[in-house]
Amino acid sequence: MPEGHTIHRLAQDYAAAFRGTSPRVTSPQGKFSDAAALLDGAELTRTDAHGKHLFLGFRDTDWVHIHLGLFGKVAFGPASAPPPTDTVRLRLANTAAHVDLRGPTTCALITGSEKQAVHDRLGPDPLRADADPREAYRRISRSRTSIAALLMDQKVVAGVGNVYRAEVLFRHGIDPYRAGRDITPAQWDAIWADLVALMREGVRTNRIDTVRPEHTPEAMGRPPRVDDHGGEVYVYRRANQPCHLCGGEIRTAGLAARNLFWCPGCQTP
Ligand SMILES: [Zn+2]
């Protein structure tokens, strides 16, 4: 499942390639054909993202709501697009570029008020300018649920996935099983500010790096991490390896249907 920085990056990439143009809109797979016919040749006026939800705005009031889910993929390419395969749910093509969407959980034409309903059920997103972190803290500070589970709950905070939750808790020395109500306002402010900075960097570089300058491979004289997710991290998918700070063993356990990673030496209950 992509994390929020990937979706915001896609919103930027769709806008860079298509905003202000009137692309051909097709659904080679057929599942989005009726909506594609309504949008074909309309101007793409703006894009938006909230958590893991991507929105493509056409004309004044039409939005395509996309959620990639576990298997959705987006692929950009140059103009003179090759004939699409029948797995392409949505293709946009103009004189400069094309983009194919395959396998999303959601791809639907919605109105502005339906889009607002999606925003209303999501928590604040660290990558959105309109996000209010106090809204998330109101839920966190009343909850007996672990902070690790709360960070993954899209109604509490939108866009944080398994990597950012593990890494931000490590960076603040917080045990992932600590209850939400035991997180202080100052700790939440620090976690939020860190998520904003880390996720903005993720949008910029299109990957997740969370280690501080003194813990990079170069600074520590250690080999770079080898992982198909890329990026330098403290604990994510580093189970049984030594912690970059204390040398203790990184642990893993299942929580909220996903694997959790943490350092018992650095993260206190
Ligand atoms: Zn440690």
PDB file of C-alpha atoms and ligand atoms in Angstrom:
ATOM      1  CA  MET A   1       0.000   0.000   0.000  1.00  0.00           C
ATOM      2  CA  PRO A   2       1.589   3.326  -1.011  1.00  0.00           C
ATOM      3  CA  GLU A   3       1.954   5.968   1.710  1.00  0.00           C
ATOM      4  CA  GLY A   4       0.563   9.481   1.410  1.00  0.00           C
ATOM      5  CA  HIS A   5       3.693  11.031  -0.043  1.00  0.00           C
ATOM      6  CA  THR A   6       3.275   8.794  -3.133  1.00  0.00           C
ATOM      7  CA  ILE A   7      -0.292  10.008  -3.677  1.00  0.00           C
ATOM      8  CA  HIS A   8       0.651  13.699  -3.305  1.00  0.00           C
ATOM      9  CA  ARG A   9       3.494  13.113  -5.726  1.00  0.00           C
ATOM     10  CA  LEU A  10       1.024  11.573  -8.206  1.00  0.00           C
ATOM     11  CA  ALA A  11      -1.256  14.617  -7.830  1.00  0.00           C
ATOM     12  CA  GLN A  12       1.718  16.824  -8.737  1.00  0.00           C
ATOM     13  CA  ASP A  13       2.717  14.589 -11.651  1.00  0.00           C
ATOM     14  CA  TYR A  14      -0.826  14.453 -13.099  1.00  0.00           C
ATOM     15  CA  ALA A  15      -1.017  18.258 -12.812  1.00  0.00           C
ATOM     16  CA  ALA A  16       2.400  18.775 -14.421  1.00  0.00           C
ATOM     17  CA  ALA A  17       1.480  16.631 -17.412  1.00  0.00           C
ATOM     18  CA  PHE A  18      -2.204  17.488 -17.923  1.00  0.00           C
ATOM     19  CA  ARG A  19      -3.387  20.610 -16.058  1.00  0.00           C
ATOM     20  CA  GLY A  20      -4.698  23.222 -18.458  1.00  0.00           C
ATOM     21  CA  THR A  21      -5.023  20.677 -21.263  1.00  0.00           C
ATOM     22  CA  SER A  22      -8.015  18.711 -22.527  1.00  0.00           C
ATOM     23  CA  PRO A  23      -6.781  15.126 -22.760  1.00  0.00           C
ATOM     24  CA  ARG A  24      -8.381  12.177 -24.419  1.00  0.00           C
ATOM     25  CA  VAL A  25      -9.943  10.147 -21.600  1.00  0.00           C
ATOM     26  CA  THR A  26     -10.531   6.444 -22.162  1.00  0.00           C
ATOM     27  CA  SER A  27     -11.070   3.249 -20.206  1.00  0.00           C
ATOM     28  CA  PRO A  28      -9.568   0.454 -22.319  1.00  0.00           C
ATOM     29  CA  GLN A  29     -10.616  -2.087 -19.675  1.00  0.00           C
ATOM     30  CA  GLY A  30     -14.214  -0.850 -19.970  1.00  0.00           C
ATOM     31  CA  LYS A  31     -15.044  -0.503 -16.260  1.00  0.00           C
ATOM     32  CA  PHE A  32     -14.868   3.328 -16.394  1.00  0.00           C
ATOM     33  CA  SER A  33     -16.120   3.762 -19.985  1.00  0.00           C
ATOM     34  CA  ASP A  34     -19.313   5.748 -19.335  1.00  0.00           C
ATOM     35  CA  ALA A  35     -17.526   8.266 -17.114  1.00  0.00           C
ATOM     36  CA  ALA A  36     -14.563   8.437 -19.487  1.00  0.00           C
ATOM     37  CA  ALA A  37     -16.921   9.346 -22.335  1.00  0.00           C
ATOM     38  CA  LEU A  38     -18.295  12.250 -20.259  1.00  0.00           C
ATOM     39  CA  LEU A  39     -14.783  13.520 -19.485  1.00  0.00           C
ATOM     40  CA  ASP A  40     -13.191  12.951 -22.884  1.00  0.00           C
ATOM     41  CA  GLY A  41     -11.883  16.270 -24.201  1.00  0.00           C
ATOM     42  CA  ALA A  42     -12.749  18.208 -21.010  1.00  0.00           C
ATOM     43  CA  GLU A  43     -10.091  20.399 -19.422  1.00  0.00           C
ATOM     44  CA  LEU A  44      -8.196  18.964 -16.456  1.00  0.00           C
ATOM     45  CA  THR A  45      -8.341  22.006 -14.194  1.00  0.00           C
ATOM     46  CA  ARG A  46      -6.697  20.797 -10.952  1.00  0.00           C
ATOM     47  CA  THR A  47      -5.626  17.840  -8.872  1.00  0.00           C
ATOM     48  CA  ASP A  48      -5.804  17.160  -5.159  1.00  0.00           C
ATOM     49  CA  ALA A  49      -4.766  14.532  -2.620  1.00  0.00           C
ATOM     50  CA  HIS A  50      -5.834  13.710   0.920  1.00  0.00           C
ATOM     51  CA  GLY A  51      -4.166  10.790   2.622  1.00  0.00           C
ATOM     52  CA  LYS A  52      -4.266   7.884   0.213  1.00  0.00           C
ATOM     53  CA  HIS A  53      -7.026   9.416  -1.949  1.00  0.00           C
ATOM     54  CA  LEU A  54      -6.198  11.099  -5.262  1.00  0.00           C
ATOM     55  CA  PHE A  55      -8.567  13.465  -7.064  1.00  0.00           C
ATOM     56  CA  LEU A  56      -8.397  14.666 -10.678  1.00  0.00           C
ATOM     57  CA  GLY A  57     -10.559  17.734 -11.324  1.00  0.00           C
ATOM     58  CA  PHE A  58     -12.188  18.255 -14.722  1.00  0.00           C
ATOM     59  CA  ARG A  59     -14.117  21.384 -15.695  1.00  0.00           C
ATOM     60  CA  ASP A  60     -15.558  23.126 -12.613  1.00  0.00           C
ATOM     61  CA  THR A  61     -17.336  20.353 -10.788  1.00  0.00           C
ATOM     62  CA  ASP A  62     -16.275  16.908 -12.005  1.00  0.00           C
ATOM     63  CA  TRP A  63     -13.784  14.867 -10.015  1.00  0.00           C
ATOM     64  CA  VAL A  64     -12.253  11.470 -10.616  1.00  0.00           C
ATOM     65  CA  HIS A  65     -11.729   9.845  -7.221  1.00  0.00           C
ATOM     66  CA  ILE A  66      -8.901   7.301  -7.202  1.00  0.00           C
ATOM     67  CA  HIS A  67      -7.739   5.005  -4.410  1.00  0.00           C
ATOM     68  CA  LEU A  68      -4.922   2.672  -5.432  1.00  0.00           C
ATOM     69  CA  GLY A  69      -5.505   0.118  -2.680  1.00  0.00           C
ATOM     70  CA  LEU A  70      -2.948  -2.667  -2.536  1.00  0.00           C
ATOM     71  CA  PHE A  71      -2.548  -3.305  -6.247  1.00  0.00           C
ATOM     72  CA  GLY A  72      -3.206  -0.030  -8.058  1.00  0.00           C
ATOM     73  CA  LYS A  73      -0.410   1.281 -10.294  1.00  0.00           C
ATOM     74  CA  VAL A  74       0.095   4.495 -12.258  1.00  0.00           C
ATOM     75  CA  ALA A  75       2.524   4.697 -15.183  1.00  0.00           C
ATOM     76  CA  PHE A  76       3.393   7.902 -17.066  1.00  0.00           C
ATOM     77  CA  GLY A  77       4.878   7.917 -20.554  1.00  0.00           C
ATOM     78  CA  PRO A  78       5.439  10.192 -23.542  1.00  0.00           C
ATOM     79  CA  ALA A  79       2.889  11.061 -26.226  1.00  0.00           C
ATOM     80  CA  SER A  80       2.172   8.570 -29.004  1.00  0.00           C
ATOM     81  CA  ALA A  81       1.069   6.141 -26.324  1.00  0.00           C
ATOM     82  CA  PRO A  82       1.331   2.463 -27.212  1.00  0.00           C
ATOM     83  CA  PRO A  83      -1.972   0.606 -27.697  1.00  0.00           C
ATOM     84  CA  PRO A  84      -3.306   0.059 -24.170  1.00  0.00           C
ATOM     85  CA  THR A  85      -3.579  -3.364 -22.637  1.00  0.00           C
ATOM     86  CA  ASP A  86      -7.046  -4.350 -21.439  1.00  0.00           C
ATOM     87  CA  THR A  87      -5.958  -3.909 -17.817  1.00  0.00           C
ATOM     88  CA  VAL A  88      -5.888  -0.107 -18.124  1.00  0.00           C
ATOM     89  CA  ARG A  89      -8.813   1.323 -16.137  1.00  0.00           C
ATOM     90  CA  LEU A  90      -8.144   4.957 -17.035  1.00  0.00           C
ATOM     91  CA  ARG A  91      -5.892   6.472 -19.666  1.00  0.00           C
ATOM     92  CA  LEU A  92      -5.303  10.194 -20.147  1.00  0.00           C
ATOM     93  CA  ALA A  93      -3.439  11.242 -23.262  1.00  0.00           C
ATOM     94  CA  ASN A  94      -2.571  14.652 -24.705  1.00  0.00           C
ATOM     95  CA  THR A  95      -0.075  15.829 -27.298  1.00  0.00           C
ATOM     96  CA  ALA A  96       2.840  15.577 -24.836  1.00  0.00           C
ATOM     97  CA  ALA A  97       2.160  12.648 -22.523  1.00  0.00           C
ATOM     98  CA  HIS A  98      -0.021   9.742 -21.484  1.00  0.00           C
ATOM     99  CA  VAL A  99      -0.718   8.084 -18.157  1.00  0.00           C
ATOM    100  CA  ASP A 100      -2.269   4.706 -17.413  1.00  0.00           C
ATOM    101  CA  LEU A 101      -4.017   3.674 -14.205  1.00  0.00           C
ATOM    102  CA  ARG A 102      -4.301  -0.060 -13.521  1.00  0.00           C
ATOM    103  CA  GLY A 103      -5.854  -2.080 -10.730  1.00  0.00           C
ATOM    104  CA  PRO A 104      -7.169   0.642  -8.384  1.00  0.00           C
ATOM    105  CA  THR A 105      -9.612  -0.151  -5.595  1.00  0.00           C
ATOM    106  CA  THR A 106     -11.577   2.970  -6.545  1.00  0.00           C
ATOM    107  CA  CYS A 107     -11.855   4.937  -9.792  1.00  0.00           C
ATOM    108  CA  ALA A 108     -15.123   6.846  -9.852  1.00  0.00           C
ATOM    109  CA  LEU A 109     -16.577  10.061 -11.257  1.00  0.00           C
ATOM    110  CA  ILE A 110     -17.935  12.101  -8.343  1.00  0.00           C
ATOM    111  CA  THR A 111     -19.317  15.580  -7.639  1.00  0.00           C
ATOM    112  CA  GLY A 112     -17.747  18.286  -5.500  1.00  0.00           C
ATOM    113  CA  SER A 113     -20.039  17.445  -2.574  1.00  0.00           C
ATOM    114  CA  GLU A 114     -19.179  13.748  -2.815  1.00  0.00           C
ATOM    115  CA  LYS A 115     -15.517  14.734  -2.756  1.00  0.00           C
ATOM    116  CA  GLN A 116     -16.144  16.824   0.361  1.00  0.00           C
ATOM    117  CA  ALA A 117     -17.680  13.755   2.026  1.00  0.00           C
ATOM    118  CA  VAL A 118     -14.416  11.872   1.436  1.00  0.00           C
ATOM    119  CA  HIS A 119     -12.447  14.722   3.080  1.00  0.00           C
ATOM    120  CA  ASP A 120     -14.887  14.790   5.992  1.00  0.00           C
ATOM    121  CA  ARG A 121     -14.298  11.178   6.928  1.00  0.00           C
ATOM    122  CA  LEU A 122     -10.487  11.457   6.832  1.00  0.00           C
ATOM    123  CA  GLY A 123      -8.218  12.797   9.553  1.00  0.00           C
ATOM    124  CA  PRO A 124      -5.780  15.666   8.964  1.00  0.00           C
ATOM    125  CA  ASP A 125      -3.063  14.935   6.394  1.00  0.00           C
ATOM    126  CA  PRO A 126       0.439  16.233   7.265  1.00  0.00           C
ATOM    127  CA  LEU A 127       0.937  17.095   3.588  1.00  0.00           C
ATOM    128  CA  ARG A 128      -2.124  19.345   3.298  1.00  0.00           C
ATOM    129  CA  ALA A 129      -1.927  23.059   4.037  1.00  0.00           C
ATOM    130  CA  ASP A 130      -5.397  22.970   5.638  1.00  0.00           C
ATOM    131  CA  ALA A 131      -4.516  20.182   8.107  1.00  0.00           C
ATOM    132  CA  ASP A 132      -5.232  20.810  11.779  1.00  0.00           C
ATOM    133  CA  PRO A 133      -3.115  18.511  13.997  1.00  0.00           C
ATOM    134  CA  ARG A 134      -5.306  19.335  17.028  1.00  0.00           C
ATOM    135  CA  GLU A 135      -8.142  17.446  15.315  1.00  0.00           C
ATOM    136  CA  ALA A 136      -5.970  14.291  15.402  1.00  0.00           C
ATOM    137  CA  TYR A 137      -4.857  14.922  18.982  1.00  0.00           C
ATOM    138  CA  ARG A 138      -8.442  15.172  20.204  1.00  0.00           C
ATOM    139  CA  ARG A 139      -8.933  11.538  19.165  1.00  0.00           C
ATOM    140  CA  ILE A 140      -5.485  10.340  20.235  1.00  0.00           C
ATOM    141  CA  SER A 141      -5.633  11.901  23.690  1.00  0.00           C
ATOM    142  CA  ARG A 142      -8.900  10.115  24.488  1.00  0.00           C
ATOM    143  CA  SER A 143      -7.897   6.680  23.240  1.00  0.00           C
ATOM    144  CA  ARG A 144      -6.585   3.590  25.009  1.00  0.00           C
ATOM    145  CA  THR A 145      -5.509   2.236  21.608  1.00  0.00           C
ATOM    146  CA  SER A 146      -1.761   2.126  20.958  1.00  0.00           C
ATOM    147  CA  ILE A 147      -0.221   5.135  19.243  1.00  0.00           C
ATOM    148  CA  ALA A 148       1.088   2.773  16.538  1.00  0.00           C
ATOM    149  CA  ALA A 149      -2.458   1.675  15.650  1.00  0.00           C
ATOM    150  CA  LEU A 150      -3.832   5.226  15.884  1.00  0.00           C
ATOM    151  CA  LEU A 151      -1.212   6.540  13.452  1.00  0.00           C
ATOM    152  CA  MET A 152      -2.393   3.962  10.879  1.00  0.00           C
ATOM    153  CA  ASP A 153      -6.082   4.849  11.357  1.00  0.00           C
ATOM    154  CA  GLN A 154      -6.936   7.107   8.419  1.00  0.00           C
ATOM    155  CA  LYS A 155      -9.780   8.710  10.396  1.00  0.00           C
ATOM    156  CA  VAL A 156      -7.195   9.932  12.923  1.00  0.00           C
ATOM    157  CA  VAL A 157      -4.298  10.890  10.627  1.00  0.00           C
ATOM    158  CA  ALA A 158      -4.501  10.522   6.835  1.00  0.00           C
ATOM    159  CA  GLY A 159      -1.579   9.393   4.717  1.00  0.00           C
ATOM    160  CA  VAL A 160       0.692   7.816   7.316  1.00  0.00           C
ATOM    161  CA  GLY A 161       1.460   4.200   6.463  1.00  0.00           C
ATOM    162  CA  ASN A 162       3.543   1.432   7.933  1.00  0.00           C
ATOM    163  CA  VAL A 163       6.940   2.972   7.212  1.00  0.00           C
ATOM    164  CA  TYR A 164       6.325   6.500   8.514  1.00  0.00           C
ATOM    165  CA  ARG A 165       4.540   5.272  11.662  1.00  0.00           C
ATOM    166  CA  ALA A 166       7.439   2.980  12.620  1.00  0.00           C
ATOM    167  CA  GLU A 167      10.082   5.574  11.838  1.00  0.00           C
ATOM    168  CA  VAL A 168       8.462   8.589  13.477  1.00  0.00           C
ATOM    169  CA  LEU A 169       7.903   6.665  16.720  1.00  0.00           C
ATOM    170  CA  PHE A 170      11.549   5.603  16.725  1.00  0.00           C
ATOM    171  CA  ARG A 171      12.727   9.170  16.058  1.00  0.00           C
ATOM    172  CA  HIS A 172      10.810  10.337  19.134  1.00  0.00           C
ATOM    173  CA  GLY A 173      11.793   7.429  21.391  1.00  0.00           C
ATOM    174  CA  ILE A 174       8.164   6.383  21.869  1.00  0.00           C
ATOM    175  CA  ASP A 175       7.232   2.744  22.419  1.00  0.00           C
ATOM    176  CA  PRO A 176       4.660   1.819  19.731  1.00  0.00           C
ATOM    177  CA  TYR A 177       2.397   0.159  22.332  1.00  0.00           C
ATOM    178  CA  ARG A 178       2.042   3.334  24.391  1.00  0.00           C
ATOM    179  CA  ALA A 179      -1.645   4.274  24.604  1.00  0.00           C
ATOM    180  CA  GLY A 180      -2.797   7.360  22.727  1.00  0.00           C
ATOM    181  CA  ARG A 181      -3.978   8.997  25.960  1.00  0.00           C
ATOM    182  CA  ASP A 182      -0.420   8.779  27.351  1.00  0.00           C
ATOM    183  CA  ILE A 183       0.998  10.876  24.508  1.00  0.00           C
ATOM    184  CA  THR A 184       1.508  14.447  25.781  1.00  0.00           C
ATOM    185  CA  PRO A 185       0.530  17.512  23.741  1.00  0.00           C
ATOM    186  CA  ALA A 186       4.229  18.381  23.355  1.00  0.00           C
ATOM    187  CA  GLN A 187       5.013  14.881  22.080  1.00  0.00           C
ATOM    188  CA  TRP A 188       2.170  15.054  19.590  1.00  0.00           C
ATOM    189  CA  ASP A 189       3.307  18.482  18.355  1.00  0.00           C
ATOM    190  CA  ALA A 190       6.810  17.072  17.814  1.00  0.00           C
ATOM    191  CA  ILE A 191       5.516  13.925  16.054  1.00  0.00           C
ATOM    192  CA  TRP A 192       3.295  16.020  13.782  1.00  0.00           C
ATOM    193  CA  ALA A 193       6.053  18.486  12.860  1.00  0.00           C
ATOM    194  CA  ASP A 194       8.337  15.580  12.081  1.00  0.00           C
ATOM    195  CA  LEU A 195       5.714  13.866   9.895  1.00  0.00           C
ATOM    196  CA  VAL A 196       5.245  17.110   7.945  1.00  0.00           C
ATOM    197  CA  ALA A 197       9.001  17.412   7.325  1.00  0.00           C
ATOM    198  CA  LEU A 198       9.617  13.731   6.541  1.00  0.00           C
ATOM    199  CA  MET A 199       6.620  13.371   4.239  1.00  0.00           C
ATOM    200  CA  ARG A 200       7.403  16.601   2.347  1.00  0.00           C
ATOM    201  CA  GLU A 201      10.881  15.239   1.754  1.00  0.00           C
ATOM    202  CA  GLY A 202       9.247  11.992   0.584  1.00  0.00           C
ATOM    203  CA  VAL A 203       7.150  13.887  -1.997  1.00  0.00           C
ATOM    204  CA  ARG A 204      10.244  15.711  -3.211  1.00  0.00           C
ATOM    205  CA  THR A 205      12.489  12.634  -3.581  1.00  0.00           C
ATOM    206  CA  ASN A 206       9.715  10.070  -4.180  1.00  0.00           C
ATOM    207  CA  ARG A 207      11.135   7.755  -1.516  1.00  0.00           C
ATOM    208  CA  ILE A 208      11.218   7.463   2.256  1.00  0.00           C
ATOM    209  CA  ASP A 209      14.402   8.486   4.070  1.00  0.00           C
ATOM    210  CA  THR A 210      14.182   8.952   7.809  1.00  0.00           C
ATOM    211  CA  VAL A 211      17.719   8.793   9.209  1.00  0.00           C
ATOM    212  CA  ARG A 212      19.319  11.955  10.549  1.00  0.00           C
ATOM    213  CA  PRO A 213      22.537  13.190   8.897  1.00  0.00           C
ATOM    214  CA  GLU A 214      24.707  11.562  11.575  1.00  0.00           C
ATOM    215  CA  HIS A 215      23.188   8.135  10.851  1.00  0.00           C
ATOM    216  CA  THR A 216      23.598   7.944   7.081  1.00  0.00           C
ATOM    217  CA  PRO A 217      25.769   5.119   5.695  1.00  0.00           C
ATOM    218  CA  GLU A 218      28.486   7.676   4.878  1.00  0.00           C
ATOM    219  CA  ALA A 219      28.487   9.220   8.378  1.00  0.00           C
ATOM    220  CA  MET A 220      28.503   5.825  10.102  1.00  0.00           C
ATOM    221  CA  GLY A 221      30.790   4.003   7.665  1.00  0.00           C
ATOM    222  CA  ARG A 222      28.185   1.242   7.187  1.00  0.00           C
ATOM    223  CA  PRO A 223      26.882  -0.271   3.963  1.00  0.00           C
ATOM    224  CA  PRO A 224      23.696   1.287   2.545  1.00  0.00           C
ATOM    225  CA  ARG A 225      20.410  -0.506   3.147  1.00  0.00           C
ATOM    226  CA  VAL A 226      19.457  -3.006   0.474  1.00  0.00           C
ATOM    227  CA  ASP A 227      15.667  -3.108   0.116  1.00  0.00           C
ATOM    228  CA  ASP A 228      13.287  -2.815  -2.804  1.00  0.00           C
ATOM    229  CA  HIS A 229      11.535   0.038  -0.959  1.00  0.00           C
ATOM    230  CA  GLY A 230      14.782   2.037  -1.068  1.00  0.00           C
ATOM    231  CA  GLY A 231      15.647   4.751   1.414  1.00  0.00           C
ATOM    232  CA  GLU A 232      17.551   4.799   4.702  1.00  0.00           C
ATOM    233  CA  VAL A 233      15.466   3.985   7.770  1.00  0.00           C
ATOM    234  CA  TYR A 234      16.000   3.158  11.462  1.00  0.00           C
ATOM    235  CA  VAL A 235      13.654   0.227  12.076  1.00  0.00           C
ATOM    236  CA  TYR A 236      11.303  -0.525   9.165  1.00  0.00           C
ATOM    237  CA  ARG A 237      11.985  -4.064   7.874  1.00  0.00           C
ATOM    238  CA  ARG A 238      15.192  -4.179   9.927  1.00  0.00           C
ATOM    239  CA  ALA A 239      14.039  -6.938  12.330  1.00  0.00           C
ATOM    240  CA  ASN A 240      16.920  -8.711  14.119  1.00  0.00           C
ATOM    241  CA  GLN A 241      19.441  -6.184  12.818  1.00  0.00           C
ATOM    242  CA  PRO A 242      21.380  -3.868  15.152  1.00  0.00           C
ATOM    243  CA  CYS A 243      19.906  -0.455  15.984  1.00  0.00           C
ATOM    244  CA  HIS A 244      21.861   2.459  14.451  1.00  0.00           C
ATOM    245  CA  LEU A 245      21.727   4.266  17.820  1.00  0.00           C
ATOM    246  CA  CYS A 246      22.098   1.716  20.624  1.00  0.00           C
ATOM    247  CA  GLY A 247      23.275  -1.412  18.794  1.00  0.00           C
ATOM    248  CA  GLY A 248      20.405  -3.465  20.291  1.00  0.00           C
ATOM    249  CA  GLU A 249      18.280  -5.759  18.163  1.00  0.00           C
ATOM    250  CA  ILE A 250      15.317  -4.311  16.243  1.00  0.00           C
ATOM    251  CA  ARG A 251      12.110  -6.196  17.012  1.00  0.00           C
ATOM    252  CA  THR A 252       9.007  -6.936  14.977  1.00  0.00           C
ATOM    253  CA  ALA A 253       5.418  -7.940  15.797  1.00  0.00           C
ATOM    254  CA  GLY A 254       2.008  -7.826  14.127  1.00  0.00           C
ATOM    255  CA  LEU A 255      -0.188  -4.830  14.973  1.00  0.00           C
ATOM    256  CA  ALA A 256      -3.259  -3.475  13.185  1.00  0.00           C
ATOM    257  CA  ALA A 257      -2.806  -6.131  10.482  1.00  0.00           C
ATOM    258  CA  ARG A 258       0.669  -4.900   9.575  1.00  0.00           C
ATOM    259  CA  ASN A 259       4.151  -5.656  10.833  1.00  0.00           C
ATOM    260  CA  LEU A 260       5.439  -3.255  13.410  1.00  0.00           C
ATOM    261  CA  PHE A 261       9.153  -2.580  13.923  1.00  0.00           C
ATOM    262  CA  TRP A 262      10.815  -0.908  16.899  1.00  0.00           C
ATOM    263  CA  CYS A 263      13.905  -0.793  19.117  1.00  0.00           C
ATOM    264  CA  PRO A 264      13.113  -1.738  22.730  1.00  0.00           C
ATOM    265  CA  GLY A 265      16.350  -0.049  23.805  1.00  0.00           C
ATOM    266  CA  CYS A 266      15.538   3.362  22.320  1.00  0.00           C
ATOM    267  CA  GLN A 267      11.719   3.417  22.555  1.00  0.00           C
ATOM    268  CA  THR A 268      10.379   3.579  26.100  1.00  0.00           C
ATOM    269  CA  PRO A 269       6.899   2.581  27.323  1.00  0.00           C
TER     270      PRO A 269
HETATM  271 ZN    ZN B   1      18.133   1.424  19.725  1.00  0.00          ZN
END
